[in-house]
PDB file of C-alpha atoms in Angstrom:
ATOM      1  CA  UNK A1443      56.499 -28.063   5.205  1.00  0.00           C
ATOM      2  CA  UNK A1444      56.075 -27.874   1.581  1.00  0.00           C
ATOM      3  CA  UNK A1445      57.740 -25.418  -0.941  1.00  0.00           C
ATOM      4  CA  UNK A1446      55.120 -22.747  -2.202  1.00  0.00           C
ATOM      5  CA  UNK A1447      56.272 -24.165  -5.660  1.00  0.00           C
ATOM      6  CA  UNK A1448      54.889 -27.728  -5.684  1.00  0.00           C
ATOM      7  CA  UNK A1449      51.645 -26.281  -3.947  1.00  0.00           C
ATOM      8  CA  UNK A1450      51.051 -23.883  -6.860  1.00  0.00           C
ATOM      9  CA  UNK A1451      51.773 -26.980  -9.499  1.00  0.00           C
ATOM     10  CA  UNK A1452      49.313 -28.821  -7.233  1.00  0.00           C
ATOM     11  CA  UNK A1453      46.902 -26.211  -7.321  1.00  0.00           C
ATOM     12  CA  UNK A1454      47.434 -25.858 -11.392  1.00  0.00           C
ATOM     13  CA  UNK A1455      46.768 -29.610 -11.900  1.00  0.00           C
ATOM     14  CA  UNK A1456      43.689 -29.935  -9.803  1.00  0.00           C
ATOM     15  CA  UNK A1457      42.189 -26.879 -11.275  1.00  0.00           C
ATOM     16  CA  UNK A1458      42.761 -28.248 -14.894  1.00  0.00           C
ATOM     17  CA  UNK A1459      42.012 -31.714 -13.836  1.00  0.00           C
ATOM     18  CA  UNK A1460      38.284 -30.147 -13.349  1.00  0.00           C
ATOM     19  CA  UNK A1461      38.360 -28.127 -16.485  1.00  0.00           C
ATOM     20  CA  UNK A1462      39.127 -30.573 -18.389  1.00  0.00           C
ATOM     21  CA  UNK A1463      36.316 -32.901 -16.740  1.00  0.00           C
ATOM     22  CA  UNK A1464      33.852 -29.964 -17.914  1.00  0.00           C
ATOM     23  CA  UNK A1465      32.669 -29.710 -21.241  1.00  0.00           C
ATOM     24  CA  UNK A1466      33.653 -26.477 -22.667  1.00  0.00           C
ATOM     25  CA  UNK A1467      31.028 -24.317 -24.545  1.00  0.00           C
ATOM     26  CA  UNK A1468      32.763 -22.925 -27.847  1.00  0.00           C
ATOM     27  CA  UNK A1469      31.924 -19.153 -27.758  1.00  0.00           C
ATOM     28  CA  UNK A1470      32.445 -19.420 -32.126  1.00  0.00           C
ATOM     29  CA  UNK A1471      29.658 -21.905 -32.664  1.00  0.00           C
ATOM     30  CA  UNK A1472      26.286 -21.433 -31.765  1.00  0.00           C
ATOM     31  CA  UNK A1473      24.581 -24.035 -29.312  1.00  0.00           C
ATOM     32  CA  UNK A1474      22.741 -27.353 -30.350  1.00  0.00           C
ATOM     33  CA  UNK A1475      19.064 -26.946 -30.088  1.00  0.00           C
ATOM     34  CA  UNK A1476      17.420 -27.789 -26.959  1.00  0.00           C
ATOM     35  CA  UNK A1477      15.110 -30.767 -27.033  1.00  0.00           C
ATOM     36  CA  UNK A1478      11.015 -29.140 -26.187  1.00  0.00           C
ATOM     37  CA  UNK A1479       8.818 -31.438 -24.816  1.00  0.00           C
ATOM     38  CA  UNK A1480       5.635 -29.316 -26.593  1.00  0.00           C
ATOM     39  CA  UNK A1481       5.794 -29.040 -29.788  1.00  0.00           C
ATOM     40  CA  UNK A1482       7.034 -26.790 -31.627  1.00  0.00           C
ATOM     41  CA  UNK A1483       5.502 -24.200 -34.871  1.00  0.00           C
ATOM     42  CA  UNK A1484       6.423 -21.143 -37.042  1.00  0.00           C
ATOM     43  CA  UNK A1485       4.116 -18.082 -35.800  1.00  0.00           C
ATOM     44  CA  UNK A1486       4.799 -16.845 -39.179  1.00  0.00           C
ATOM     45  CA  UNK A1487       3.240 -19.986 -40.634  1.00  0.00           C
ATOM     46  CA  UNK A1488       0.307 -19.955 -38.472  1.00  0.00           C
ATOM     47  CA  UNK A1489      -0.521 -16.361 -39.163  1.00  0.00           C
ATOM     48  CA  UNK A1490      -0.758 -17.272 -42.564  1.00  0.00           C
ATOM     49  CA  UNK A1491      -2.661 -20.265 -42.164  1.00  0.00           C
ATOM     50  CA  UNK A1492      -5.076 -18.259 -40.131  1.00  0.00           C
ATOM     51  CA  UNK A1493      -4.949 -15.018 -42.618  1.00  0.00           C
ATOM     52  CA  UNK A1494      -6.280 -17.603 -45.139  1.00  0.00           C
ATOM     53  CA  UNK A1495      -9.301 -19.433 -43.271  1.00  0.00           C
ATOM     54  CA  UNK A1496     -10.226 -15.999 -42.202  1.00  0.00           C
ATOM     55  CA  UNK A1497     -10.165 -14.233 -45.648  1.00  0.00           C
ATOM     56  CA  UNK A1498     -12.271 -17.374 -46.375  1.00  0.00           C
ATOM     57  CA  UNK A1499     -14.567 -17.398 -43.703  1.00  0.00           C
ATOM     58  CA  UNK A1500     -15.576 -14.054 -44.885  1.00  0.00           C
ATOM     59  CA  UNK A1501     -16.274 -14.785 -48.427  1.00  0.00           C
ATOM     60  CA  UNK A1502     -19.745 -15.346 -50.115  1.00  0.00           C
ATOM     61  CA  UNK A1503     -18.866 -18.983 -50.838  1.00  0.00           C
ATOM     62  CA  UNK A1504     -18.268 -19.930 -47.266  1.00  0.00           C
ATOM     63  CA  UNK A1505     -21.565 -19.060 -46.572  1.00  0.00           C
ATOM     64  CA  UNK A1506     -23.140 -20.429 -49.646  1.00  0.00           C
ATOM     65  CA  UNK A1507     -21.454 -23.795 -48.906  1.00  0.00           C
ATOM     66  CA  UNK A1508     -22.043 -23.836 -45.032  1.00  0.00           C
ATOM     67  CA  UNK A1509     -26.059 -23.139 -46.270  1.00  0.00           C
ATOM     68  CA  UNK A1510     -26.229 -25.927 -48.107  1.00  0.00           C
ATOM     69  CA  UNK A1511     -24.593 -28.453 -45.973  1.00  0.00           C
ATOM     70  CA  UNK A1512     -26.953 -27.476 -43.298  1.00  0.00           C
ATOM     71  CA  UNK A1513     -29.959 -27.541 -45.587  1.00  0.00           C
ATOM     72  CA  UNK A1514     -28.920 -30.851 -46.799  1.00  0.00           C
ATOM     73  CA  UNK A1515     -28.053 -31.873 -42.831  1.00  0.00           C
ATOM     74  CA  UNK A1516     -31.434 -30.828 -41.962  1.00  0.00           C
ATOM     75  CA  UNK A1517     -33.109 -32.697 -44.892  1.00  0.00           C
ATOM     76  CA  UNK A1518     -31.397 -35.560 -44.514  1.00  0.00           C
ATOM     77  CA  UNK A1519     -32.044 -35.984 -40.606  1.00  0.00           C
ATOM     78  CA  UNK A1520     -35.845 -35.562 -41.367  1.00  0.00           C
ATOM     79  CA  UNK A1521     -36.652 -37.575 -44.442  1.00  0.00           C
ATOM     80  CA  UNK A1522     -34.609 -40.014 -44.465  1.00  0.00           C
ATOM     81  CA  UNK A1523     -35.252 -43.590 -42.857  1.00  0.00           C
ATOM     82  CA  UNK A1524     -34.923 -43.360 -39.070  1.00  0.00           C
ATOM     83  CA  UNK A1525     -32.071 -45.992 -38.964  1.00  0.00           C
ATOM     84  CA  UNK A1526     -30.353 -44.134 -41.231  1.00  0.00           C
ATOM     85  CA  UNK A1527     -30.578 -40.633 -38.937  1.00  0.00           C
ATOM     86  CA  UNK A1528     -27.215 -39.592 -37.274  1.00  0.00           C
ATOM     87  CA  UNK A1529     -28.817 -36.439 -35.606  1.00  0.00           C
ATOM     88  CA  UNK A1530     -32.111 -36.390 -34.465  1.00  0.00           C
ATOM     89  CA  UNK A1531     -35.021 -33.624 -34.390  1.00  0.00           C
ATOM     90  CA  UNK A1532     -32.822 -30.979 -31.996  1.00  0.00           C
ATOM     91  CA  UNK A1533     -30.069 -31.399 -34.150  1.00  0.00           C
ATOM     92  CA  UNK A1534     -27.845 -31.493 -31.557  1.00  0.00           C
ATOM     93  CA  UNK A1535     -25.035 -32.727 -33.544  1.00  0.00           C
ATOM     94  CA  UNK A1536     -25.578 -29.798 -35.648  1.00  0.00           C
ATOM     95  CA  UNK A1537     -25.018 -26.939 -33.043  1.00  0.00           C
ATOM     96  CA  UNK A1538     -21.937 -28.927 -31.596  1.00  0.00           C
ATOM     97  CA  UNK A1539     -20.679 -29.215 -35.036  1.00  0.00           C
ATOM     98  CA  UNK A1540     -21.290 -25.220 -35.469  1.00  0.00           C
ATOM     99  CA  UNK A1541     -20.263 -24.346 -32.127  1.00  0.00           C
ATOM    100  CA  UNK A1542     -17.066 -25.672 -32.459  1.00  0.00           C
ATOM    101  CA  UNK A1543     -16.606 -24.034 -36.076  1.00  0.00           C
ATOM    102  CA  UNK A1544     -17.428 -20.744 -34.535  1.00  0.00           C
ATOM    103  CA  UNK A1545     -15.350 -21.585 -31.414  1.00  0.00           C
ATOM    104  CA  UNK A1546     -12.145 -21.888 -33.906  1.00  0.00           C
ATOM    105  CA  UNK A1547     -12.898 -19.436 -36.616  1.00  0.00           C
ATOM    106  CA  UNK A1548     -13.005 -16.593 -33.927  1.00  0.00           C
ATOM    107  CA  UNK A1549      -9.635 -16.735 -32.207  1.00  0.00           C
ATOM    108  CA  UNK A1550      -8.197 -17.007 -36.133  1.00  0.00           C
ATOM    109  CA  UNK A1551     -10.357 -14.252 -37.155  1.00  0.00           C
ATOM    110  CA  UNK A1552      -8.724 -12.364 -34.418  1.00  0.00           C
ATOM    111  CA  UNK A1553      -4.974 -13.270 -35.029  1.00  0.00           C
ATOM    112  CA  UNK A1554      -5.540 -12.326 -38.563  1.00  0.00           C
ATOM    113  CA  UNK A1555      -6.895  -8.635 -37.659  1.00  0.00           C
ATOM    114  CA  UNK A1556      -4.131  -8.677 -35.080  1.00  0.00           C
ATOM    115  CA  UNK A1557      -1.615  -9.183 -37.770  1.00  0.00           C
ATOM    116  CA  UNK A1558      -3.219  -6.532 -40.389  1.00  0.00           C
ATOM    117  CA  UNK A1559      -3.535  -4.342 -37.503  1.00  0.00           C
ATOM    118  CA  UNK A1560       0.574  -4.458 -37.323  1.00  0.00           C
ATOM    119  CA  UNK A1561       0.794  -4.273 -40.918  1.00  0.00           C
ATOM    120  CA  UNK A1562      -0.984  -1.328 -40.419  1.00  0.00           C
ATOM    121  CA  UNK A1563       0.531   0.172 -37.914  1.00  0.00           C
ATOM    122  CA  UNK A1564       4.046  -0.401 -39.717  1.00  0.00           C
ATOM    123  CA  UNK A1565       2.592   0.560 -43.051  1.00  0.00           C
ATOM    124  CA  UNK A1566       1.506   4.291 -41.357  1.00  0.00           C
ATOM    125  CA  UNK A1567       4.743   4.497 -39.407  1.00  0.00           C
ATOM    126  CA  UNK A1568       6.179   4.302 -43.052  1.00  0.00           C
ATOM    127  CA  UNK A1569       3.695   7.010 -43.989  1.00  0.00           C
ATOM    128  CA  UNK A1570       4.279   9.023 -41.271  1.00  0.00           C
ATOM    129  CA  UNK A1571       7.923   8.979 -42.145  1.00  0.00           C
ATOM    130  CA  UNK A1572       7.711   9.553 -45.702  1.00  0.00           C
ATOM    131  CA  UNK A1573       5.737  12.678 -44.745  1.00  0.00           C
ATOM    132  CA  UNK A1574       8.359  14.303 -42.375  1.00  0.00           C
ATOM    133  CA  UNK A1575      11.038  13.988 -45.123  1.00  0.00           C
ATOM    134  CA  UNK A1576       8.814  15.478 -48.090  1.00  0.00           C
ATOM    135  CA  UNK A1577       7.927  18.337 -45.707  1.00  0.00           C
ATOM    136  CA  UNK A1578      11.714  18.748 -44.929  1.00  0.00           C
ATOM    137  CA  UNK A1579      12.214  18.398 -48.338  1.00  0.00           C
ATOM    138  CA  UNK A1580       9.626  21.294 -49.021  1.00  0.00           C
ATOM    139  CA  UNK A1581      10.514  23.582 -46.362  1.00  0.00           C
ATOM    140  CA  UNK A1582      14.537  23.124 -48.430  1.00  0.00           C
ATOM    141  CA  UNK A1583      13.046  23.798 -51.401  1.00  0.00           C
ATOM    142  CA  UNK A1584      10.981  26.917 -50.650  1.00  0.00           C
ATOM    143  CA  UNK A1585      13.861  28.588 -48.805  1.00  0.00           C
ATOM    144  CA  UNK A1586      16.484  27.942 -51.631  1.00  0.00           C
ATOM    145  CA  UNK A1587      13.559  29.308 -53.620  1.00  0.00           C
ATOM    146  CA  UNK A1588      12.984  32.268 -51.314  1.00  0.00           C
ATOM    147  CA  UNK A1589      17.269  33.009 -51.655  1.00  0.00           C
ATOM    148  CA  UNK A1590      17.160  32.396 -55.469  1.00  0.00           C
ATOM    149  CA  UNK A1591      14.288  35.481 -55.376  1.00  0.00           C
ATOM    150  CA  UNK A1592      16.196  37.597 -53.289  1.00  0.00           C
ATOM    151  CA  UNK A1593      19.787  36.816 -55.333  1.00  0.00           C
ATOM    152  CA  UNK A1594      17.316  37.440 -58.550  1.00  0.00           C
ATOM    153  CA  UNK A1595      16.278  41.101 -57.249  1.00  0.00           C
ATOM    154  CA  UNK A1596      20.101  41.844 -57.000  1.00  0.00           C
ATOM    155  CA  UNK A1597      21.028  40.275 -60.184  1.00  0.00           C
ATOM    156  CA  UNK A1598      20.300  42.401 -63.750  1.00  0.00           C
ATOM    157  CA  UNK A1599      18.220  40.644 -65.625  1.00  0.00           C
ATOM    158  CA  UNK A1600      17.988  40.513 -69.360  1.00  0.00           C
ATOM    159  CA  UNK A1601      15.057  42.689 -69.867  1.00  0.00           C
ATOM    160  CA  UNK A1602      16.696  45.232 -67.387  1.00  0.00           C
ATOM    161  CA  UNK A1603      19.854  45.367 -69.175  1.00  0.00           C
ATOM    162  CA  UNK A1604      17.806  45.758 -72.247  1.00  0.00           C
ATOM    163  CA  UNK A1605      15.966  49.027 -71.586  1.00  0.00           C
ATOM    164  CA  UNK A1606      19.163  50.469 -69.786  1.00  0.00           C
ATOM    165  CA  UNK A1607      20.915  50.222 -73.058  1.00  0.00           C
ATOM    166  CA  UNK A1608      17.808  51.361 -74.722  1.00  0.00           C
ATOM    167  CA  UNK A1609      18.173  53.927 -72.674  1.00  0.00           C
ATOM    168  CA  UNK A1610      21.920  54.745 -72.747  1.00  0.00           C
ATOM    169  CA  UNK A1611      21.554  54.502 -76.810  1.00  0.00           C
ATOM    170  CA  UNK A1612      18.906  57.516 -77.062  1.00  0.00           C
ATOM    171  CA  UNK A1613      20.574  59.071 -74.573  1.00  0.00           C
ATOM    172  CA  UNK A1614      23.522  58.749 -76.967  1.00  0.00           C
ATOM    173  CA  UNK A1615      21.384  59.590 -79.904  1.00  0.00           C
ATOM    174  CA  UNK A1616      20.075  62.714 -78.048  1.00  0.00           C
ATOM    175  CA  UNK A1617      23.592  63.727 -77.812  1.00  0.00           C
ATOM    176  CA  UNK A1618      24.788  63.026 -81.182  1.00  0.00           C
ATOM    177  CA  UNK A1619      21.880  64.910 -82.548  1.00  0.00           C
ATOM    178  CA  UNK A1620      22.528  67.863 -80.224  1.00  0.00           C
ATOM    179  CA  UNK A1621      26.067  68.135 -81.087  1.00  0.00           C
ATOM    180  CA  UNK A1622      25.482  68.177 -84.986  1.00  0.00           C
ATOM    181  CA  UNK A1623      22.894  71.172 -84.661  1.00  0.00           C
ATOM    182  CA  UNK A1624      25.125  73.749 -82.152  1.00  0.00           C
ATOM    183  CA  UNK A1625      28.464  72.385 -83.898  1.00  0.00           C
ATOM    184  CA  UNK A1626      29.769  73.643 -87.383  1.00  0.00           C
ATOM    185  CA  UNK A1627      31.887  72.004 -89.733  1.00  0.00           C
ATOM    186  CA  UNK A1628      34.652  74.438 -88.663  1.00  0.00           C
ATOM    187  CA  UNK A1629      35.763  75.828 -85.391  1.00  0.00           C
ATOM    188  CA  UNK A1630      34.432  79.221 -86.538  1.00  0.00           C
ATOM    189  CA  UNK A1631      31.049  78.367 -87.340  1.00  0.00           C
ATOM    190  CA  UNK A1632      30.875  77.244 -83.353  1.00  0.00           C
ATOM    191  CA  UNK A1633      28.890  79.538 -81.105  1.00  0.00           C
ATOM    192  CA  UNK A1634      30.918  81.675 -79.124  1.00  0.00           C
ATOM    193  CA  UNK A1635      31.586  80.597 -75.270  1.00  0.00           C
ATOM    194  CA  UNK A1636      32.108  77.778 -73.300  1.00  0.00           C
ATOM    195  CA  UNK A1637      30.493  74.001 -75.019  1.00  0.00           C
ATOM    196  CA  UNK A1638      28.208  72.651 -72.325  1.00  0.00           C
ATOM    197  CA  UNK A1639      29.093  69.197 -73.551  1.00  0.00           C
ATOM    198  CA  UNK A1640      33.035  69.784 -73.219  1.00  0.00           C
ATOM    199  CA  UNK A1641      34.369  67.975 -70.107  1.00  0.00           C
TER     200      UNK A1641
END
């Protein structure tokens, strides 16, 4: 019988034995790139690449220039010296050669409307955005607006202050003017009886 001690160090140096046969994977670095067997290209890249063919399939000049090579296609396959024809009366050549333009410029076409239609879609989910915050920022304003008013029809303003001491100054005046026609110069010239404006 053996010790549970020498069967633990056994167990210990088998285990590492076959960690140390594996490679470890270090968790810090990140991993070599796998080799593809197709290969490989930027999406960004090919949007691009198709945003321009399709912004130029769509101009004037792409038409001008695909007129005139078929008008000088056509031309050339009819009046020139049958030896030197390429494409004969059907011009089959010809439709293959626009068939497969047509067959290519459609899928780019398409990628390139895909990708404005996500531009788009950010660009209004941007929009949308800005929108909610100016009509929080709105709805802030008008009620700090709204509870400057009502703090305003508490406060005295200037031209209410004004006319109150307007007000208090002829009252004053009124006074003044009142006591200098019942009053005398001395206490014997005063009417007899009790002065209304004593207090």
């Amino acid at each position: 019988m053996v010790p549970e001690r020498e069967t633990t160090a056994r167990e210990r140096a088998a285990s590492g034995a076959t960690a140390a046969s594996r490679t470890r994977a270090r968790l810090d670095q990140p991993r070599p790139p796998r080799r593809r067997l197709l290969p490989e290209w930027d999406p960004e890249s090919f949007g691009r690449l198709s945003e321009r063919v399709a912004r130029f399939l769509g101009t004037g000049r792409f038409i001008v220039w695909m007129t005139v090579v078929i008008i000088l296609w056509v031309v050339w396959n009819i009046a020139a010296p049958s030896s030197l024809r390429f494409d004969e009366y059907p011009f089959i050549f010809l439709t293959l050669a626009l068939s497969l333009q047509a067959s290519y410029a459609a899928p780019l076409i398409l990628l390139a409307q895909n990708r404005q239609d996500d531009r788009d879609r950010v660009n209004l989910e941007q929009d949308r955005k800005q929108n909610e915050r100016s009509i929080a920022d709105t709805e802030y304003l008008t009620r700090e607006i709204a509870a400057l008013r009502i703090g305003l029809g508490e406060v005295a303003t200037r031209d209410w202050i004004r006319s109150e001491l307007q007000d208090a100054l002829k009252e004053l005046e009124e006074r003044q003017n009142g006591h200098r026609a019942d009053r005398g110069v001395f206490p014997a010239d005063r009417p007899a009886g009790r002065d209304v404006h004593d207090r």
